[in-house]
């Protein structure tokens, strides 16, 4: 069961994702979390570096949808100026927002990547649907809300079990 919390890929940031390699493997869409994946939870807009990354994503041929558990105001203020589709109040790890994002992009699970900073929401939700999951290190832990802090505690338990089973190797984790 704890294997459902294991991402297919672990990287430091979204900038470390090899878009060309994933495109060559047949992936065509990216579902990404917002808070602590793309920017800190209290950052209202994209950094210049992130804007360039979004351009690279689109230029590489990927479709993109932001799926966030945060509210409409937060997600809309971030995504709308960038002309990025989004789903707010997603209730991840529920299957519904992931399926809705794939429908928006017109893609199948085999063509879709999920990028996020949480094993309990992004990775677990994506893995249950057979999506290619990418776990990034959280950008700003001190800005997280209480529900995310609870999830981080649950993540520590899952990590402990994965380590005991020899599935989670620390040398794979990038610092």
mmCIF file of C-alpha atoms in Angstrom:
data_model
loop_
_atom_site.group_PDB
_atom_site.id
_atom_site.type_symbol
_atom_site.label_atom_id
_atom_site.label_comp_id
_atom_site.label_asym_id
_atom_site.label_seq_id
_atom_site.Cartn_x
_atom_site.Cartn_y
_atom_site.Cartn_z
ATOM 1 C CA UNK A 1 0.000 0.000 0.000
ATOM 2 C CA UNK A 2 2.772 2.466 0.845
ATOM 3 C CA UNK A 3 4.077 2.057 -2.719
ATOM 4 C CA UNK A 4 1.207 4.331 -3.823
ATOM 5 C CA UNK A 5 3.071 7.165 -2.103
ATOM 6 C CA UNK A 6 6.258 6.520 -4.104
ATOM 7 C CA UNK A 7 6.820 9.004 -6.953
ATOM 8 C CA UNK A 8 8.227 7.809 -10.277
ATOM 9 C CA UNK A 9 10.737 10.668 -10.183
ATOM 10 C CA UNK A 10 12.163 12.933 -7.479
ATOM 11 C CA UNK A 11 13.773 16.283 -8.282
ATOM 12 C CA UNK A 12 14.623 19.455 -6.417
ATOM 13 C CA UNK A 13 12.427 21.823 -8.438
ATOM 14 C CA UNK A 14 10.283 21.898 -11.563
ATOM 15 C CA UNK A 15 13.315 23.361 -13.346
ATOM 16 C CA UNK A 16 15.107 20.004 -12.904
ATOM 17 C CA UNK A 17 12.474 18.083 -14.883
ATOM 18 C CA UNK A 18 13.830 16.915 -18.242
ATOM 19 C CA UNK A 19 10.927 17.945 -20.471
ATOM 20 C CA UNK A 20 12.503 16.628 -23.676
ATOM 21 C CA UNK A 21 13.042 13.183 -22.164
ATOM 22 C CA UNK A 22 9.455 12.961 -20.926
ATOM 23 C CA UNK A 23 8.078 14.154 -24.261
ATOM 24 C CA UNK A 24 10.159 11.507 -26.056
ATOM 25 C CA UNK A 25 8.542 8.899 -23.781
ATOM 26 C CA UNK A 26 5.085 9.933 -24.974
ATOM 27 C CA UNK A 27 3.961 12.295 -22.241
ATOM 28 C CA UNK A 28 1.975 15.278 -23.516
ATOM 29 C CA UNK A 29 0.409 16.912 -20.477
ATOM 30 C CA UNK A 30 1.438 18.180 -17.069
ATOM 31 C CA UNK A 31 -0.867 18.519 -14.092
ATOM 32 C CA UNK A 32 0.954 20.628 -11.555
ATOM 33 C CA UNK A 33 0.235 21.687 -8.022
ATOM 34 C CA UNK A 34 0.642 25.380 -7.194
ATOM 35 C CA UNK A 35 1.646 26.105 -3.603
ATOM 36 C CA UNK A 36 5.167 25.004 -2.681
ATOM 37 C CA UNK A 37 5.542 23.319 -6.072
ATOM 38 C CA UNK A 38 5.651 26.316 -8.414
ATOM 39 C CA UNK A 39 6.002 29.126 -5.860
ATOM 40 C CA UNK A 40 5.868 29.503 -2.093
ATOM 41 C CA UNK A 41 2.386 29.255 -0.603
ATOM 42 C CA UNK A 42 2.287 33.005 0.052
ATOM 43 C CA UNK A 43 3.754 34.134 -3.268
ATOM 44 C CA UNK A 44 0.957 35.731 -5.310
ATOM 45 C CA UNK A 45 2.492 35.395 -8.765
ATOM 46 C CA UNK A 46 5.040 33.534 -10.844
ATOM 47 C CA UNK A 47 8.712 34.404 -10.666
ATOM 48 C CA UNK A 48 10.418 35.460 -13.921
ATOM 49 C CA UNK A 49 12.255 32.107 -13.911
ATOM 50 C CA UNK A 50 8.942 30.261 -13.624
ATOM 51 C CA UNK A 51 7.419 32.260 -16.479
ATOM 52 C CA UNK A 52 10.346 31.143 -18.653
ATOM 53 C CA UNK A 53 9.772 27.535 -17.530
ATOM 54 C CA UNK A 54 6.081 27.743 -18.505
ATOM 55 C CA UNK A 55 7.169 28.964 -21.940
ATOM 56 C CA UNK A 56 9.569 25.989 -22.223
ATOM 57 C CA UNK A 57 6.765 23.612 -21.228
ATOM 58 C CA UNK A 58 4.500 24.958 -23.957
ATOM 59 C CA UNK A 59 7.311 25.134 -26.527
ATOM 60 C CA UNK A 60 8.207 21.494 -25.789
ATOM 61 C CA UNK A 61 4.641 20.576 -26.781
ATOM 62 C CA UNK A 62 3.062 19.989 -23.379
ATOM 63 C CA UNK A 63 -0.398 21.024 -22.288
ATOM 64 C CA UNK A 64 -0.565 22.312 -18.718
ATOM 65 C CA UNK A 65 -3.225 22.512 -16.012
ATOM 66 C CA UNK A 66 -2.730 23.720 -12.435
ATOM 67 C CA UNK A 67 -4.658 21.604 -9.932
ATOM 68 C CA UNK A 68 -4.717 23.084 -6.445
ATOM 69 C CA UNK A 69 -6.569 22.445 -3.217
ATOM 70 C CA UNK A 70 -6.437 26.187 -2.604
ATOM 71 C CA UNK A 71 -9.361 28.574 -3.188
ATOM 72 C CA UNK A 72 -10.554 30.205 -6.415
ATOM 73 C CA UNK A 73 -9.111 33.617 -5.611
ATOM 74 C CA UNK A 74 -5.598 32.309 -4.905
ATOM 75 C CA UNK A 75 -5.390 30.012 -7.936
ATOM 76 C CA UNK A 76 -7.116 32.383 -10.355
ATOM 77 C CA UNK A 77 -4.878 35.337 -9.448
ATOM 78 C CA UNK A 78 -1.833 33.169 -10.157
ATOM 79 C CA UNK A 79 -2.965 31.267 -13.280
ATOM 80 C CA UNK A 80 -5.117 33.776 -15.213
ATOM 81 C CA UNK A 81 -2.356 36.294 -16.065
ATOM 82 C CA UNK A 82 -0.291 33.359 -17.376
ATOM 83 C CA UNK A 83 -3.170 32.027 -19.490
ATOM 84 C CA UNK A 84 -2.982 28.650 -17.739
ATOM 85 C CA UNK A 85 -6.058 26.500 -17.155
ATOM 86 C CA UNK A 86 -6.672 25.594 -13.515
ATOM 87 C CA UNK A 87 -8.823 23.638 -11.118
ATOM 88 C CA UNK A 88 -9.238 25.128 -7.640
ATOM 89 C CA UNK A 89 -10.598 23.551 -4.423
ATOM 90 C CA UNK A 90 -9.560 20.250 -5.993
ATOM 91 C CA UNK A 91 -9.767 18.013 -2.922
ATOM 92 C CA UNK A 92 -6.689 16.047 -3.920
ATOM 93 C CA UNK A 93 -6.020 13.121 -3.679
ATOM 94 C CA UNK A 94 -9.545 12.569 -5.018
ATOM 95 C CA UNK A 95 -9.572 11.160 -8.567
ATOM 96 C CA UNK A 96 -12.001 13.809 -9.817
ATOM 97 C CA UNK A 97 -9.622 16.785 -10.269
ATOM 98 C CA UNK A 98 -7.001 14.640 -11.999
ATOM 99 C CA UNK A 99 -9.604 13.235 -14.401
ATOM 100 C CA UNK A 100 -11.019 16.708 -15.011
ATOM 101 C CA UNK A 101 -7.515 18.041 -15.822
ATOM 102 C CA UNK A 102 -6.906 15.170 -18.248
ATOM 103 C CA UNK A 103 -10.265 15.924 -19.902
ATOM 104 C CA UNK A 104 -9.310 19.595 -20.250
ATOM 105 C CA UNK A 105 -6.075 18.535 -21.961
ATOM 106 C CA UNK A 106 -7.730 15.738 -23.949
ATOM 107 C CA UNK A 107 -5.191 13.210 -22.678
ATOM 108 C CA UNK A 108 -5.053 9.732 -21.154
ATOM 109 C CA UNK A 109 -3.301 8.690 -17.937
ATOM 110 C CA UNK A 110 -0.462 7.203 -20.017
ATOM 111 C CA UNK A 111 0.208 10.660 -21.496
ATOM 112 C CA UNK A 112 -0.014 12.639 -18.259
ATOM 113 C CA UNK A 113 2.512 13.743 -15.646
ATOM 114 C CA UNK A 114 1.635 15.010 -12.162
ATOM 115 C CA UNK A 115 4.097 17.356 -10.464
ATOM 116 C CA UNK A 116 3.740 18.248 -6.807
ATOM 117 C CA UNK A 117 5.431 18.644 -3.450
ATOM 118 C CA UNK A 118 3.198 16.333 -1.395
ATOM 119 C CA UNK A 119 3.151 12.552 -1.303
ATOM 120 C CA UNK A 120 -0.289 12.499 0.350
ATOM 121 C CA UNK A 121 -2.082 14.553 -2.273
ATOM 122 C CA UNK A 122 -0.162 14.866 -5.547
ATOM 123 C CA UNK A 123 1.747 11.581 -5.672
ATOM 124 C CA UNK A 124 -0.923 9.388 -4.084
ATOM 125 C CA UNK A 125 -3.664 10.902 -6.253
ATOM 126 C CA UNK A 126 -1.627 10.576 -9.445
ATOM 127 C CA UNK A 127 -0.409 7.054 -8.737
ATOM 128 C CA UNK A 128 -3.921 5.773 -8.122
ATOM 129 C CA UNK A 129 -4.809 6.744 -11.693
ATOM 130 C CA UNK A 130 -1.576 5.449 -13.232
ATOM 131 C CA UNK A 131 -0.113 8.895 -13.961
ATOM 132 C CA UNK A 132 3.643 9.552 -14.066
ATOM 133 C CA UNK A 133 4.299 11.257 -10.717
ATOM 134 C CA UNK A 134 7.105 13.719 -10.034
ATOM 135 C CA UNK A 135 7.828 14.858 -6.478
ATOM 136 C CA UNK A 136 9.614 18.185 -5.981
ATOM 137 C CA UNK A 137 11.049 19.502 -2.752
ATOM 138 C CA UNK A 138 8.685 22.021 -1.110
ATOM 139 C CA UNK A 139 9.708 25.626 -1.741
ATOM 140 C CA UNK A 140 8.710 27.188 1.583
ATOM 141 C CA UNK A 141 7.732 24.881 4.454
ATOM 142 C CA UNK A 142 7.194 27.733 6.919
ATOM 143 C CA UNK A 143 4.337 29.138 4.788
ATOM 144 C CA UNK A 144 2.247 25.970 4.869
ATOM 145 C CA UNK A 145 -1.202 25.765 6.381
ATOM 146 C CA UNK A 146 -2.257 23.370 9.110
ATOM 147 C CA UNK A 147 -3.686 20.697 6.775
ATOM 148 C CA UNK A 148 -0.426 20.540 4.850
ATOM 149 C CA UNK A 149 1.486 20.239 8.108
ATOM 150 C CA UNK A 150 -0.676 17.250 9.036
ATOM 151 C CA UNK A 151 0.088 15.735 5.626
ATOM 152 C CA UNK A 152 3.814 16.250 6.214
ATOM 153 C CA UNK A 153 3.515 14.204 9.404
ATOM 154 C CA UNK A 154 1.772 11.428 7.500
ATOM 155 C CA UNK A 155 4.478 11.643 4.840
ATOM 156 C CA UNK A 156 7.122 10.972 7.502
ATOM 157 C CA UNK A 157 5.291 7.771 8.450
ATOM 158 C CA UNK A 158 5.027 6.683 4.799
ATOM 159 C CA UNK A 159 8.712 7.483 4.218
ATOM 160 C CA UNK A 160 9.673 5.427 7.245
ATOM 161 C CA UNK A 161 7.782 2.419 5.859
ATOM 162 C CA UNK A 162 9.211 2.887 2.368
ATOM 163 C CA UNK A 163 12.741 3.054 3.801
ATOM 164 C CA UNK A 164 12.178 -0.125 5.823
ATOM 165 C CA UNK A 165 11.020 -1.911 2.695
ATOM 166 C CA UNK A 166 14.126 -0.665 0.879
ATOM 167 C CA UNK A 167 12.023 1.218 -1.683
ATOM 168 C CA UNK A 168 13.001 4.797 -0.750
ATOM 169 C CA UNK A 169 16.745 5.292 -1.055
ATOM 170 C CA UNK A 170 18.126 8.533 0.298
ATOM 171 C CA UNK A 171 20.883 8.730 -2.310
ATOM 172 C CA UNK A 172 18.152 9.142 -4.946
ATOM 173 C CA UNK A 173 16.917 12.283 -3.203
ATOM 174 C CA UNK A 174 18.543 15.398 -4.537
ATOM 175 C CA UNK A 175 19.670 18.046 -2.080
#
